[in-house]
Amino acid sequence: MWRYYALLAILCLVVLTLMGRAVHLHIFEQSFLSHQGDVRSIRLERLDAHRGTISDRYGEPLAISAAVETIYANPTQVKLGDEEYAQLAAALGVNKRWLKRRLESNRDKQFVYLKRKAAPHEAQQALQLGFSGIYSRREYKRFYPAGEVASHIVGFSNIDEKGQEGIELAYDEWLTGREGKHRVLKNRAGQVIKDLGVVELAQSGNDISLSIDMRLQYLAYRELKAAVDIHRARAGSVVVLDIETGEVLAMVNQPSYNPNNRSNLNVSHLRNRAITDLFEPGSTMKLVTLASALESEKYALNSSVETSPGFLRLGGRSIRDHRDYGRLSLLEVIAKSSNVGTSKLALDLGPEALWDSFYALGLGQGTGIGFPGENIGQLPNPFNMQPVELAAMSYGYGLSTTALQLAQAYMVLGNGGLKPSLSLIKKESKEPVERVLPESVSNELLKAMRATVEKGGTGTRAQVPLYSVGGKTGTVHTVGRDGYNAEEYKALFAGVAPINDPKIATVVVIDAPAGAEYYGGEVAAPIFSRVVDGAMRILSVEPDKFSQLMHVNKVESSLAGGRG
């Protein structure tokens, strides 16, 4: 009998001990146990922040972030048969064999991506299958509405929203948002069963408004692409600058690429050739030589230079014109693009004076535009320059520049000698402007530019209906591994419009046209004409060829009367 009572006493003691422990835990250690439970079931998860929007000067979106879903798995929790693998693969739009291999080869891991940046409906289809260990979370994917038209400026970001090219790379830190955090309650399977609220709000990246006017960008891209195709050229660039502010209104290149689909991307197409590719600017530099001559006050536009017999011998080399032009005024030297006349000016001015003029216009130095991969070009050393090198420099050989630098130089020539800083970002206010050339010299240069496109000049095909324009043609041999390519050229045209009150500076570069035409006046000048014609209308610039305008109005009136 005593054994019964002993056993009963032991059982009562055990029960009392357990009850005492339960009371102790419930009263004295409740907060500790609650915390330990939360640690095992409550998690902090990140809230992705989308990148800032990139837009043109009028708010047209060029790069936006769209909400998408990333589907991932915990392989230790996934238990699927062949039929279930097939269902999941179909929902994700992936290969069944790849999916099975990916999950089974990572059985010892608790996280593996199945599909990054998927459309929300794909994630919904996958999750609705109800398979354990399959999850999704919100992310953002970059989309570029303008596609290849603005790709060389905007660039692109990678799958992790990090800038890789263009503005996306140059302003990556500014565009990148800051992740937030939210607290969630998960079950033993790792599934979220309750969102407990936001701990830290995600902060979106900062927006950027570019200086680009997409109306001009589309126009320039269309004309350049058509010309490169027609002339079977290797590449080409067009740059349009606002003369007063220095803002880049358009910058296009061929070949281009689609940033929304880079699966078959040719890496060479990534280059923003207008900023990275160097070339000898050829006869477009004759206006800079003229500027140096006029600034020296030793010459005026009506000063004359003897170019007979049509060639000049220097250091065992011959500098030639297309023919013997005889005695030419400086205005005619530019209009007829005389190498001999320009060389004689340079030889009289000396290397230092000429170098100073080139450098003052931004050649041989960075533009300060802040774009990745920009080339600064090269100017020859003025203190170690032979006469033949000085002569070559005067008509654009022996130095290198980019299309953007060339556009900057012509912007200054057409802006009364003022040199605003270049910018791909929209300027919200006026800033101090440096004067690098007397206004009187700039006005004389505009006359020389006009003469180039008028009858007798080399750039007549650059003329624009209803608007007076001016500029300079250029044709240079391309440079290969073994020196100049005798049968391959670059066709150039640089100019401003309208010539009486310049608003824009435009440069056209066509690399290696393969057709019968290859001169700058034949290939590049017509592109300049079409781009400027459209730009003047888009920018609502009043026509200044009033006689032509009156003729058009008369024709329209007569046609209207005929209908009556």
Short mmCIF file of N, CA and C in Angstrom, two decimals, residues 104-188:
data_model
loop_
_atom_site.label_atom_id
_atom_site.label_comp_id
_atom_site.label_asym_id
_atom_site.label_seq_id
_atom_site.Cartn_x
_atom_site.Cartn_y
_atom_site.Cartn_z
N GLU A 104 17.64 20.70 -58.27
CA GLU A 104 18.23 19.51 -57.67
C GLU A 104 19.74 19.66 -57.44
N SER A 105 20.39 20.49 -58.22
CA SER A 105 21.83 20.69 -58.02
C SER A 105 22.11 21.68 -56.89
N ASN A 106 21.06 22.30 -56.36
CA ASN A 106 21.23 23.25 -55.26
C ASN A 106 20.44 22.83 -54.03
N ARG A 107 20.33 21.52 -53.82
CA ARG A 107 19.54 20.99 -52.71
C ARG A 107 20.06 21.44 -51.35
N ASP A 108 21.34 21.76 -51.26
CA ASP A 108 21.90 22.16 -49.98
C ASP A 108 21.77 23.66 -49.72
N LYS A 109 21.15 24.38 -50.65
CA LYS A 109 20.98 25.83 -50.50
C LYS A 109 19.54 26.17 -50.15
N GLN A 110 19.37 27.32 -49.55
CA GLN A 110 18.03 27.75 -49.16
C GLN A 110 17.50 28.87 -50.04
N PHE A 111 18.29 29.26 -51.06
CA PHE A 111 17.83 30.33 -51.95
C PHE A 111 18.43 30.13 -53.33
N VAL A 112 17.59 30.19 -54.34
CA VAL A 112 18.06 30.14 -55.72
C VAL A 112 17.03 30.85 -56.60
N TYR A 113 17.52 31.68 -57.52
CA TYR A 113 16.62 32.37 -58.45
C TYR A 113 16.09 31.39 -59.48
N LEU A 114 14.80 31.53 -59.78
CA LEU A 114 14.21 30.77 -60.87
C LEU A 114 13.96 31.66 -62.08
N LYS A 115 13.53 32.90 -61.84
CA LYS A 115 13.34 33.86 -62.93
C LYS A 115 13.37 35.27 -62.38
N ARG A 116 14.33 36.06 -62.88
CA ARG A 116 14.46 37.46 -62.44
C ARG A 116 13.58 38.36 -63.30
N LYS A 117 13.00 39.35 -62.65
CA LYS A 117 12.26 40.43 -63.32
C LYS A 117 11.19 39.89 -64.28
N ALA A 118 10.37 38.98 -63.77
CA ALA A 118 9.30 38.40 -64.58
C ALA A 118 8.06 39.29 -64.53
N ALA A 119 7.21 39.14 -65.53
CA ALA A 119 5.94 39.88 -65.53
C ALA A 119 5.09 39.40 -64.36
N PRO A 120 4.32 40.29 -63.73
CA PRO A 120 3.51 39.90 -62.56
C PRO A 120 2.59 38.71 -62.82
N HIS A 121 2.03 38.59 -64.03
CA HIS A 121 1.12 37.47 -64.29
C HIS A 121 1.87 36.14 -64.31
N GLU A 122 3.15 36.14 -64.68
CA GLU A 122 3.93 34.90 -64.65
C GLU A 122 4.15 34.45 -63.21
N ALA A 123 4.47 35.39 -62.34
CA ALA A 123 4.66 35.05 -60.92
C ALA A 123 3.36 34.53 -60.32
N GLN A 124 2.25 35.15 -60.69
CA GLN A 124 0.96 34.72 -60.15
C GLN A 124 0.64 33.30 -60.59
N GLN A 125 0.91 32.97 -61.84
CA GLN A 125 0.66 31.62 -62.34
C GLN A 125 1.51 30.59 -61.59
N ALA A 126 2.77 30.94 -61.33
CA ALA A 126 3.67 30.01 -60.64
C ALA A 126 3.23 29.79 -59.19
N LEU A 127 2.84 30.87 -58.51
CA LEU A 127 2.46 30.76 -57.11
C LEU A 127 1.11 30.06 -56.94
N GLN A 128 0.22 30.22 -57.93
CA GLN A 128 -1.10 29.59 -57.84
C GLN A 128 -1.03 28.07 -57.91
N LEU A 129 0.09 27.53 -58.37
CA LEU A 129 0.26 26.08 -58.38
C LEU A 129 0.33 25.51 -56.97
N GLY A 130 0.72 26.37 -56.01
CA GLY A 130 0.70 25.97 -54.60
C GLY A 130 1.84 25.07 -54.19
N PHE A 131 2.92 25.03 -54.95
CA PHE A 131 4.05 24.17 -54.60
C PHE A 131 4.84 24.80 -53.46
N SER A 132 5.23 23.97 -52.50
CA SER A 132 6.00 24.48 -51.37
C SER A 132 7.41 24.87 -51.82
N GLY A 133 7.96 25.90 -51.19
CA GLY A 133 9.32 26.33 -51.48
C GLY A 133 9.45 27.27 -52.65
N ILE A 134 8.33 27.68 -53.28
CA ILE A 134 8.36 28.60 -54.42
C ILE A 134 7.80 29.94 -53.96
N TYR A 135 8.58 31.01 -54.15
CA TYR A 135 8.18 32.33 -53.65
C TYR A 135 8.44 33.40 -54.72
N SER A 136 7.97 34.59 -54.44
CA SER A 136 8.27 35.74 -55.32
C SER A 136 8.36 37.00 -54.48
N ARG A 137 9.07 37.99 -55.02
CA ARG A 137 9.12 39.29 -54.35
C ARG A 137 9.18 40.39 -55.39
N ARG A 138 8.72 41.56 -54.98
CA ARG A 138 8.64 42.71 -55.87
C ARG A 138 10.02 43.30 -56.15
N GLU A 139 10.31 43.54 -57.43
CA GLU A 139 11.50 44.26 -57.84
C GLU A 139 11.09 45.25 -58.94
N TYR A 140 12.10 45.91 -59.52
CA TYR A 140 11.82 46.87 -60.59
C TYR A 140 12.71 46.59 -61.79
N LYS A 141 12.16 46.84 -62.96
CA LYS A 141 12.88 46.62 -64.20
C LYS A 141 12.90 47.90 -65.01
N ARG A 142 14.06 48.23 -65.57
CA ARG A 142 14.22 49.45 -66.35
C ARG A 142 13.64 49.26 -67.75
N PHE A 143 12.92 50.28 -68.22
CA PHE A 143 12.34 50.27 -69.55
C PHE A 143 12.66 51.59 -70.24
N TYR A 144 12.99 51.51 -71.53
CA TYR A 144 13.44 52.68 -72.28
C TYR A 144 12.48 52.96 -73.44
N PRO A 145 11.52 53.87 -73.24
CA PRO A 145 10.48 54.11 -74.25
C PRO A 145 11.01 54.56 -75.61
N ALA A 146 12.12 55.31 -75.65
CA ALA A 146 12.64 55.81 -76.93
C ALA A 146 13.50 54.78 -77.65
N GLY A 147 13.79 53.66 -77.00
CA GLY A 147 14.56 52.60 -77.64
C GLY A 147 15.90 53.06 -78.17
N GLU A 148 16.21 52.67 -79.41
CA GLU A 148 17.52 52.94 -79.99
C GLU A 148 17.74 54.41 -80.33
N VAL A 149 16.68 55.20 -80.37
CA VAL A 149 16.82 56.61 -80.76
C VAL A 149 17.64 57.40 -79.74
N ALA A 150 17.50 57.07 -78.47
CA ALA A 150 18.23 57.81 -77.42
C ALA A 150 19.19 56.93 -76.64
N SER A 151 19.45 55.72 -77.12
CA SER A 151 20.22 54.75 -76.33
C SER A 151 21.64 55.21 -76.05
N HIS A 152 22.29 55.91 -76.99
CA HIS A 152 23.67 56.31 -76.77
C HIS A 152 23.80 57.40 -75.72
N ILE A 153 22.74 58.13 -75.47
CA ILE A 153 22.76 59.15 -74.42
C ILE A 153 22.31 58.55 -73.10
N VAL A 154 21.16 57.91 -73.10
CA VAL A 154 20.57 57.40 -71.86
C VAL A 154 21.36 56.22 -71.32
N GLY A 155 21.82 55.32 -72.22
CA GLY A 155 22.53 54.13 -71.78
C GLY A 155 21.56 53.09 -71.24
N PHE A 156 22.01 52.27 -70.29
CA PHE A 156 21.14 51.26 -69.70
C PHE A 156 21.72 50.80 -68.37
N SER A 157 20.90 50.13 -67.58
CA SER A 157 21.35 49.54 -66.31
C SER A 157 21.26 48.03 -66.42
N ASN A 158 21.96 47.33 -65.51
CA ASN A 158 21.93 45.87 -65.55
C ASN A 158 20.73 45.33 -64.78
N ILE A 159 20.68 44.02 -64.61
CA ILE A 159 19.52 43.39 -63.98
C ILE A 159 19.37 43.80 -62.52
N ASP A 160 20.47 44.25 -61.91
CA ASP A 160 20.43 44.70 -60.52
C ASP A 160 20.25 46.21 -60.41
N GLU A 161 19.83 46.85 -61.52
CA GLU A 161 19.54 48.28 -61.53
C GLU A 161 20.78 49.13 -61.28
N LYS A 162 21.93 48.68 -61.76
CA LYS A 162 23.16 49.45 -61.67
C LYS A 162 23.51 49.96 -63.07
N GLY A 163 23.78 51.27 -63.18
CA GLY A 163 24.06 51.86 -64.48
C GLY A 163 25.29 51.28 -65.14
N GLN A 164 25.18 50.99 -66.44
CA GLN A 164 26.28 50.39 -67.19
C GLN A 164 26.80 51.28 -68.30
N GLU A 165 25.95 52.11 -68.87
CA GLU A 165 26.34 52.97 -69.99
C GLU A 165 25.62 54.31 -69.87
N GLY A 166 26.18 55.32 -70.54
CA GLY A 166 25.51 56.60 -70.70
C GLY A 166 25.17 57.32 -69.41
N ILE A 167 24.06 58.04 -69.43
CA ILE A 167 23.60 58.79 -68.25
C ILE A 167 23.33 57.84 -67.10
N GLU A 168 22.84 56.64 -67.39
CA GLU A 168 22.58 55.65 -66.35
C GLU A 168 23.86 55.36 -65.55
N LEU A 169 25.00 55.36 -66.22
CA LEU A 169 26.28 55.12 -65.55
C LEU A 169 26.82 56.39 -64.92
N ALA A 170 26.80 57.49 -65.66
CA ALA A 170 27.39 58.74 -65.19
C ALA A 170 26.69 59.26 -63.93
N TYR A 171 25.38 59.05 -63.83
CA TYR A 171 24.61 59.55 -62.69
C TYR A 171 24.00 58.40 -61.89
N ASP A 172 24.72 57.28 -61.83
CA ASP A 172 24.19 56.09 -61.16
C ASP A 172 23.85 56.36 -59.70
N GLU A 173 24.74 57.02 -58.99
CA GLU A 173 24.50 57.28 -57.57
C GLU A 173 23.28 58.18 -57.36
N TRP A 174 23.12 59.17 -58.23
CA TRP A 174 22.00 60.10 -58.12
C TRP A 174 20.67 59.39 -58.42
N LEU A 175 20.69 58.49 -59.38
CA LEU A 175 19.47 57.80 -59.80
C LEU A 175 19.07 56.66 -58.87
N THR A 176 20.05 56.10 -58.15
CA THR A 176 19.78 54.93 -57.31
C THR A 176 18.99 55.30 -56.06
N GLY A 177 17.93 54.55 -55.79
CA GLY A 177 17.13 54.77 -54.59
C GLY A 177 17.72 54.06 -53.38
N ARG A 178 17.11 54.27 -52.21
CA ARG A 178 17.56 53.61 -50.98
C ARG A 178 16.51 52.61 -50.53
N GLU A 179 16.96 51.37 -50.31
CA GLU A 179 16.03 50.31 -49.92
C GLU A 179 15.36 50.60 -48.59
N GLY A 180 14.13 50.11 -48.45
CA GLY A 180 13.42 50.19 -47.19
C GLY A 180 13.34 48.81 -46.54
N LYS A 181 12.64 48.72 -45.40
CA LYS A 181 12.49 47.44 -44.70
C LYS A 181 11.06 47.31 -44.18
N HIS A 182 10.54 46.09 -44.22
CA HIS A 182 9.25 45.84 -43.57
C HIS A 182 9.31 44.51 -42.81
N ARG A 183 8.51 44.43 -41.73
CA ARG A 183 8.52 43.27 -40.84
C ARG A 183 7.39 42.33 -41.25
N VAL A 184 7.71 41.04 -41.39
CA VAL A 184 6.71 40.05 -41.78
C VAL A 184 6.75 38.87 -40.83
N LEU A 185 5.62 38.17 -40.73
CA LEU A 185 5.51 36.96 -39.92
C LEU A 185 5.49 35.77 -40.87
N LYS A 186 6.40 34.81 -40.63
CA LYS A 186 6.50 33.65 -41.50
C LYS A 186 6.20 32.37 -40.73
N ASN A 187 5.67 31.37 -41.45
CA ASN A 187 5.46 30.07 -40.83
C ASN A 187 6.72 29.21 -40.95
N ARG A 188 6.62 27.96 -40.49
CA ARG A 188 7.80 27.10 -40.49
C ARG A 188 8.31 26.83 -41.90
#
